Coordinates of C-alpha atoms in Angstrom, one line a residue:
M28 CA 20.7 -20.3 186.5
D29 CA 23.2 -22.8 187.4
I30 CA 26.6 -21.3 187.6
S31 CA 28.8 -24.0 186.7
T32 CA 26.8 -24.1 183.2
E33 CA 27.1 -20.1 182.6
Y34 CA 31.2 -20.1 183.7
P35 CA 32.4 -23.4 183.0
T36 CA 36.0 -22.5 183.7
A37 CA 36.8 -21.8 187.6
L38 CA 39.4 -20.2 189.1
N39 CA 41.7 -23.4 189.6
Y40 CA 42.9 -22.5 193.5
T41 CA 39.0 -22.4 194.4
E42 CA 37.2 -25.5 196.2
S43 CA 34.2 -27.0 195.4
M44 CA 31.3 -25.7 197.2
S45 CA 29.2 -27.8 199.1
W46 CA 26.2 -27.0 201.7
S47 CA 23.3 -29.2 202.6
N48 CA 23.2 -32.1 200.0
T49 CA 24.1 -30.2 197.1
T50 CA 27.4 -29.5 195.4
L51 CA 28.6 -27.0 193.2
Y52 CA 31.6 -27.8 191.2
Y53 CA 33.7 -25.5 188.9
T54 CA 35.1 -27.9 186.3
D55 CA 36.1 -27.6 182.5
S56 CA 33.9 -31.0 182.1
P57 CA 30.8 -31.0 184.8
S58 CA 29.4 -33.8 183.1
D59 CA 32.4 -36.3 183.8
Y60 CA 32.8 -35.6 187.2
N61 CA 31.7 -38.9 188.6
N62 CA 34.6 -40.8 186.3
D63 CA 36.9 -40.7 188.9
L64 CA 39.6 -43.7 188.3
T65 CA 40.5 -43.9 192.2
I66 CA 38.9 -45.9 194.5
I67 CA 37.6 -42.9 196.9
S68 CA 33.9 -42.5 195.6
K69 CA 32.4 -38.9 195.0
E70 CA 30.1 -39.9 197.7
V71 CA 32.9 -41.0 200.3
A72 CA 34.8 -37.4 199.4
D73 CA 31.7 -35.4 200.1
L74 CA 31.2 -37.3 203.3
M75 CA 34.9 -36.4 204.4
K76 CA 34.6 -33.0 203.3
S77 CA 31.2 -32.4 205.4
I78 CA 32.4 -34.1 208.2
I79 CA 35.9 -31.9 208.4
D80 CA 34.3 -28.8 207.8
C81 CA 31.2 -29.0 210.0
Y82 CA 32.4 -31.0 213.1
I83 CA 36.1 -31.2 213.2
I84 CA 37.4 -27.7 212.2
P85 CA 35.1 -25.5 214.1
P86 CA 36.1 -26.6 217.4
I87 CA 39.9 -26.6 216.7
V88 CA 39.7 -23.0 215.2
L89 CA 37.8 -21.9 218.1
I90 CA 40.5 -23.4 220.9
G91 CA 43.4 -22.2 218.6
L92 CA 41.9 -18.4 218.5
I93 CA 41.5 -18.4 222.3
G94 CA 45.3 -19.8 222.5
N95 CA 46.5 -17.1 220.2
I96 CA 45.0 -14.4 221.3
L97 CA 46.6 -15.4 224.8
S98 CA 49.8 -15.9 223.2
L99 CA 49.7 -12.8 221.3
I100 CA 49.1 -10.7 224.7
I101 CA 52.0 -12.5 226.6
L102 CA 54.5 -12.7 224.1
S103 CA 53.9 -9.0 223.0
G104 CA 54.0 -7.7 226.9
R105 CA 56.8 -5.7 228.4
R106 CA 58.4 -8.6 230.0
M107 CA 58.7 -11.2 227.0
R108 CA 59.0 -8.7 223.9
C109 CA 62.5 -7.6 224.4
Y110 CA 63.5 -11.0 223.5
T111 CA 64.1 -11.5 219.6
T112 CA 62.4 -14.8 219.4
N113 CA 59.4 -13.9 221.2
I114 CA 59.1 -11.0 218.5
I115 CA 58.7 -13.9 215.8
L116 CA 56.7 -15.7 218.0
A117 CA 54.3 -12.9 218.7
Y118 CA 53.8 -12.1 215.1
L119 CA 53.4 -15.9 214.6
A120 CA 50.5 -15.6 217.0
L121 CA 48.9 -12.9 214.9
V122 CA 49.4 -14.2 212.0
D123 CA 47.9 -17.7 213.0
A124 CA 44.9 -16.1 214.6
L125 CA 44.1 -14.1 211.2
F126 CA 44.3 -17.4 209.2
L127 CA 42.0 -19.6 211.8
T128 CA 39.7 -16.5 211.6
T129 CA 39.2 -16.7 207.6
M130 CA 39.2 -20.2 207.5
F131 CA 36.4 -20.3 210.0
L132 CA 34.6 -17.9 207.8
R133 CA 35.0 -20.1 205.0
K134 CA 33.9 -23.1 206.6
M135 CA 30.8 -21.4 208.1
P136 CA 28.4 -22.1 205.3
C137 CA 28.5 -25.9 206.5
L138 CA 26.9 -25.2 209.8
V139 CA 24.7 -22.3 208.3
A140 CA 23.2 -24.9 205.4
K141 CA 21.7 -26.8 208.8
F142 CA 19.3 -24.0 209.2
D143 CA 19.3 -22.2 205.7
A144 CA 20.8 -23.4 202.4
V145 CA 20.3 -20.7 200.3
T146 CA 22.0 -18.4 202.9
A147 CA 24.9 -20.8 203.0
K148 CA 24.9 -21.1 199.2
I149 CA 25.2 -17.1 199.0
I150 CA 28.1 -17.3 201.8
D151 CA 29.8 -19.8 200.4
L152 CA 30.1 -18.0 196.7
I153 CA 31.2 -14.9 198.7
M154 CA 33.9 -16.6 200.6
I155 CA 35.6 -18.1 197.7
T156 CA 36.7 -15.0 196.2
Q157 CA 39.2 -12.4 198.5
P158 CA 38.2 -14.3 201.8
L159 CA 40.1 -16.9 200.1
I160 CA 42.9 -15.3 199.1
L161 CA 43.5 -13.9 202.4
E162 CA 43.4 -17.2 203.9
Y163 CA 46.3 -18.3 201.6
I164 CA 48.2 -15.0 202.4
F165 CA 48.0 -15.7 206.0
G166 CA 48.7 -19.8 205.8
R167 CA 51.4 -19.4 203.6
L168 CA 52.8 -16.4 206.1
S169 CA 52.7 -18.7 208.6
C170 CA 54.4 -21.3 206.7
L171 CA 57.2 -18.9 205.9
L172 CA 57.6 -17.9 209.7
S173 CA 58.5 -21.6 210.7
L174 CA 61.5 -21.1 208.6
V175 CA 62.4 -18.0 209.8
I176 CA 62.2 -19.6 213.4
C177 CA 64.6 -22.5 212.2
C178 CA 66.9 -19.7 210.8
E179 CA 67.2 -18.2 213.9
R180 CA 67.9 -21.2 215.9
F181 CA 70.3 -22.3 213.5
I182 CA 72.3 -19.1 214.2
A183 CA 71.9 -19.4 217.7
V184 CA 73.2 -23.0 217.9
F185 CA 75.8 -22.8 215.5
Y186 CA 77.2 -19.4 216.3
P187 CA 76.2 -18.8 219.8
M188 CA 78.8 -16.1 220.4
K189 CA 77.5 -14.1 217.4
V190 CA 73.4 -14.8 217.9
K191 CA 73.0 -11.5 219.6
I192 CA 75.3 -9.3 217.1
W193 CA 73.4 -11.0 214.1
V194 CA 70.2 -11.3 215.6
T195 CA 68.7 -8.2 217.1
P196 CA 65.0 -6.7 217.1
K197 CA 65.2 -4.5 214.5
R198 CA 66.6 -6.9 212.2
I199 CA 64.2 -9.4 213.1
C200 CA 61.4 -6.5 212.3
L201 CA 62.8 -6.1 209.3
V202 CA 63.0 -9.5 208.1
L203 CA 59.3 -10.0 209.1
A204 CA 58.4 -7.0 207.0
L205 CA 60.2 -8.4 204.4
V206 CA 58.6 -11.9 204.5
T207 CA 55.2 -10.2 204.4
L208 CA 55.8 -8.0 201.5
V209 CA 56.9 -10.9 199.5
V210 CA 53.8 -12.9 200.5
V211 CA 51.4 -10.5 199.9
G212 CA 52.8 -9.0 197.0
Y213 CA 53.0 -12.3 195.1
L214 CA 49.4 -13.8 196.3
A215 CA 47.6 -10.3 196.1
V216 CA 47.1 -10.8 192.1
G217 CA 44.6 -13.2 193.2
F218 CA 42.2 -10.5 194.1
T219 CA 41.9 -9.5 190.5
L220 CA 40.9 -13.1 189.3
A221 CA 37.4 -13.4 190.5
S222 CA 34.8 -11.6 192.2
N223 CA 30.9 -12.1 192.4
I224 CA 28.1 -10.0 190.3
W225 CA 24.7 -9.6 192.4
Y226 CA 21.9 -10.2 190.6
Y227 CA 17.8 -11.4 191.4
D228 CA 17.3 -14.9 191.3
D229 CA 13.5 -16.0 190.6
Q230 CA 14.3 -19.2 191.7
Y231 CA 15.3 -18.2 195.3
N232 CA 13.0 -15.0 195.1
R233 CA 16.3 -13.1 196.3
T234 CA 19.3 -11.5 195.3
M235 CA 22.1 -14.0 194.7
P236 CA 26.0 -13.5 193.9
R237 CA 27.2 -15.1 190.7
Y238 CA 30.8 -16.3 190.6
T239 CA 32.6 -14.5 187.9
L240 CA 35.9 -15.0 186.2
Q241 CA 37.7 -11.6 185.4
P242 CA 39.3 -10.9 182.0
I243 CA 42.8 -10.8 183.2
Y244 CA 42.5 -14.6 184.0
L245 CA 40.2 -15.5 181.0
N246 CA 42.8 -13.9 178.8
N247 CA 46.1 -15.5 180.3
R248 CA 44.6 -18.8 181.5
Q249 CA 47.9 -20.7 180.6
F250 CA 49.7 -18.3 182.6
F251 CA 47.6 -18.6 186.0
D252 CA 47.1 -22.1 185.6
A253 CA 51.0 -22.5 185.9
Y254 CA 51.2 -19.8 188.5
N255 CA 48.5 -21.7 190.6
F256 CA 49.5 -25.2 190.2
M257 CA 53.2 -24.8 189.9
A258 CA 54.9 -21.4 190.9
R259 CA 52.7 -21.0 194.2
P260 CA 53.1 -24.8 195.7
I261 CA 56.6 -24.6 195.3
I262 CA 57.6 -21.5 196.7
F263 CA 55.2 -21.2 199.4
R264 CA 54.9 -24.9 200.2
L265 CA 57.5 -27.4 199.0
L266 CA 60.4 -25.0 199.2
P267 CA 60.0 -23.5 203.0
V268 CA 59.0 -27.5 204.1
S269 CA 62.3 -28.7 202.5
L270 CA 64.5 -26.1 204.0
V271 CA 62.8 -26.5 207.5
L272 CA 63.4 -29.8 207.5
I273 CA 67.2 -29.5 206.6
L274 CA 67.6 -27.0 209.3
Y275 CA 65.7 -28.9 211.8
V276 CA 68.1 -32.0 210.8
A277 CA 71.1 -29.8 211.1
I278 CA 70.1 -27.9 214.4
I279 CA 69.2 -31.5 216.1
L280 CA 72.5 -32.9 215.3
Q281 CA 74.6 -29.9 216.3
M282 CA 72.7 -29.7 219.7
R283 CA 73.4 -33.8 220.3
R284 CA 77.0 -32.8 219.3
R285 CA 77.1 -30.0 221.6
T286 CA 75.8 -31.6 224.7
K287 CA 78.2 -34.5 224.2
W288 CA 80.9 -32.2 224.0
L289 CA 79.9 -30.3 226.9
N290 CA 79.5 -33.7 228.9
D291 CA 83.1 -34.7 228.1
V292 CA 84.5 -31.4 229.0
T293 CA 82.5 -30.4 232.2
S294 CA 80.0 -32.1 234.4
S295 CA 76.4 -31.5 234.1
T296 CA 76.1 -29.3 237.0
D297 CA 78.8 -26.8 235.8
N298 CA 77.0 -26.2 232.7
S299 CA 76.2 -22.4 232.6
N300 CA 72.8 -20.7 232.8
N301 CA 73.0 -19.3 229.2
E302 CA 73.9 -23.1 228.1
T303 CA 70.6 -24.1 230.0
E304 CA 68.4 -21.5 228.9
L305 CA 69.6 -22.2 225.3
R306 CA 68.7 -25.8 225.1
S307 CA 65.2 -25.1 226.9
L308 CA 64.4 -22.5 224.1
T309 CA 65.7 -24.7 221.4
K310 CA 63.5 -27.6 222.7
M311 CA 60.8 -25.4 222.6
L312 CA 61.3 -24.1 219.1
M313 CA 62.3 -27.3 217.8
T314 CA 58.7 -28.5 219.2
I315 CA 56.8 -26.3 217.5
V316 CA 58.7 -27.0 214.0
S317 CA 58.0 -30.6 214.4
I318 CA 54.3 -29.7 214.8
F319 CA 54.8 -27.9 211.5
I320 CA 56.4 -30.7 210.0
M321 CA 54.0 -33.0 210.7
C322 CA 50.8 -31.6 210.1
V323 CA 52.1 -29.7 207.0
L324 CA 54.2 -32.5 205.3
P325 CA 51.1 -34.4 204.0
S326 CA 49.6 -31.4 202.4
A327 CA 53.2 -30.7 200.9
I328 CA 52.8 -34.4 199.4
N329 CA 49.7 -33.9 198.0
F330 CA 51.1 -30.7 196.1
L331 CA 54.0 -33.0 194.7
F332 CA 51.2 -35.1 193.3
V333 CA 49.4 -32.1 191.7
L334 CA 53.0 -31.2 190.2
T335 CA 53.4 -34.6 188.5
D336 CA 49.7 -35.5 187.5
D337 CA 47.7 -33.1 185.7
Q338 CA 44.6 -35.2 186.4
Y339 CA 44.9 -34.6 190.1
R340 CA 42.8 -31.8 190.5
Y341 CA 39.3 -30.5 191.0
S342 CA 39.0 -30.9 187.0
G343 CA 40.8 -34.0 186.5
Q344 CA 40.1 -37.5 186.7
F345 CA 41.3 -38.0 190.2
R346 CA 39.1 -35.1 191.5
N347 CA 37.8 -37.2 194.3
A348 CA 40.9 -38.4 195.7
Y349 CA 42.5 -34.6 195.3
R350 CA 39.2 -33.2 197.2
A351 CA 39.5 -36.0 200.2
F352 CA 43.1 -35.6 200.8
T353 CA 43.1 -31.3 200.1
S354 CA 40.5 -31.7 203.2
L355 CA 42.6 -33.7 205.2
G356 CA 45.7 -31.2 204.6
T357 CA 43.2 -28.6 205.7
V358 CA 43.0 -30.3 208.9
G359 CA 46.8 -30.3 209.6
D360 CA 47.1 -26.6 208.5
V361 CA 44.4 -25.9 211.2
I362 CA 46.1 -27.9 213.9
N363 CA 49.4 -26.3 213.1
S364 CA 48.1 -23.0 213.7
S365 CA 46.2 -24.2 216.8
A366 CA 48.6 -26.2 218.5
N367 CA 51.9 -23.8 219.6
F368 CA 50.1 -22.0 222.7
F369 CA 49.7 -25.6 224.5
V370 CA 53.7 -25.9 223.6
Y371 CA 54.5 -22.5 225.1
V372 CA 52.6 -23.7 228.3
A373 CA 54.1 -27.0 228.5
L374 CA 57.8 -25.8 227.8
N375 CA 57.9 -22.3 228.5
K376 CA 58.1 -21.7 232.5
K377 CA 57.8 -17.8 232.0
F378 CA 55.2 -17.8 229.7
L379 CA 53.3 -20.5 232.0
A380 CA 54.1 -17.8 235.0
I381 CA 52.8 -14.8 233.2
L382 CA 49.6 -16.6 232.2
S383 CA 48.8 -18.1 235.7
G384 CA 49.7 -14.3 236.9
M385 CA 46.8 -12.7 234.6
F386 CA 44.2 -15.1 236.1
C387 CA 45.7 -15.3 239.4
C388 CA 45.8 -11.3 239.5
Q389 CA 42.2 -11.1 238.1
R390 CA 41.0 -13.5 240.7
K391 CA 42.6 -11.5 243.4
K392 CA 41.1 -8.2 241.9
L393 CA 37.5 -9.8 241.9
T394 CA 37.8 -11.3 245.2
K395 CA 39.2 -7.8 246.9
K396 CA 36.0 -6.3 245.2
L397 CA 33.8 -8.8 246.6
D398 CA 35.3 -7.9 250.1
M399 CA 34.9 -4.4 249.6
F400 CA 31.4 -4.9 248.4
N401 CA 31.1 -7.2 251.6
S402 CA 32.4 -4.4 253.9
N403 CA 30.4 -1.8 252.8
L404 CA 26.9 -4.0 253.3
T405 CA 28.1 -4.5 256.8
I406 CA 28.9 -0.8 257.3
T407 CA 25.4 0.2 256.1
S408 CA 23.4 -2.4 257.7
K409 CA 25.2 -1.6 260.9
V410 CA 24.4 2.3 260.2
S411 CA 20.9 1.3 259.5
K412 CA 20.2 -0.5 262.8
S413 CA 21.9 2.1 264.8
I414 CA 19.7 4.7 263.3
S415 CA 16.5 2.6 263.5
S416 CA 17.4 1.5 267.3
G417 CA 17.9 5.3 267.9
L418 CA 14.5 6.3 266.6
D419 CA 12.8 3.0 268.6
Q420 CA 14.1 4.7 271.8
D421 CA 11.7 7.4 273.8
P422 CA 12.9 10.8 273.6
V423 CA 14.4 12.4 277.0

């Protein structure tokens, strides 16, 4: 039975599902799907999505997972977690790792389809329910954490004498907990809007999931459409990005004024260590924010088109363009969650020193174990030779 026929009304935030050469679309008018008014055809949109899901996202995700795990280990270590900034960055590494994990699971059907299209279809149907909501939670939480970083730097740059009083580890932990509660509390309603019902499909001769919208959504569709297409993008995408841009410009301008004033008052060699540390840390954090802006801004612009045009959606006349640009926005989100490790390595000397020490210590331990093993072999061989030589001698 065709799921799109039985359930023509889809949960609006779900993506179209692609596996092998078959694509299911949940639209209000499935027969009108090819009547896209844009220059992007359905074939081009399908090709872009297939290339991104199968060949671009998986390697970036794997690299990003390794980097975020290493970042989490180092930033949460005893020598690094005493700094309030590192508490935020450690939590950001954890959230990014979870986001990349859920993203990989949702894009996995594209790879599985090369071996078993039916299994890929089952995985895809499973992944567009609760795992999709988890991906949204981690992705939007990562977005708000970038805003928290900007707020912390704003205080450090504009009020350097009070930053240690205002920004303490306990207050940072409290802010992170509140941000998490807000994101989870707002997006967790998505868990109740759709689910899968398992049934036996004679066509495939196996048990299959059926995507089913829950009564809470069907009875309040207008409300949840506004929730999905207006409230959620504004609160968790457009508003954070706008605030980050404003704070970013303010911090950069203040740092330039501060540097110019210090150069006029004192020589460059007279600057204190605190000022040097402030500059280097601000440079690193602003680099992280710059990557965030470049990666997320296209997706935010895409949401602006969604807000201004009802046809720029999966079920609208501009659906092919929407699918293509949404796929590109997904690449930006993945890159943003994967790039921070390389920023730490390039701009944080202490992070790089600890990272190098981790591998150097492991190498030294391995070398020491090998030396001990070789010395034991040498001693054993000498003892065996002496015993054998003693046995070969004639008794006195």
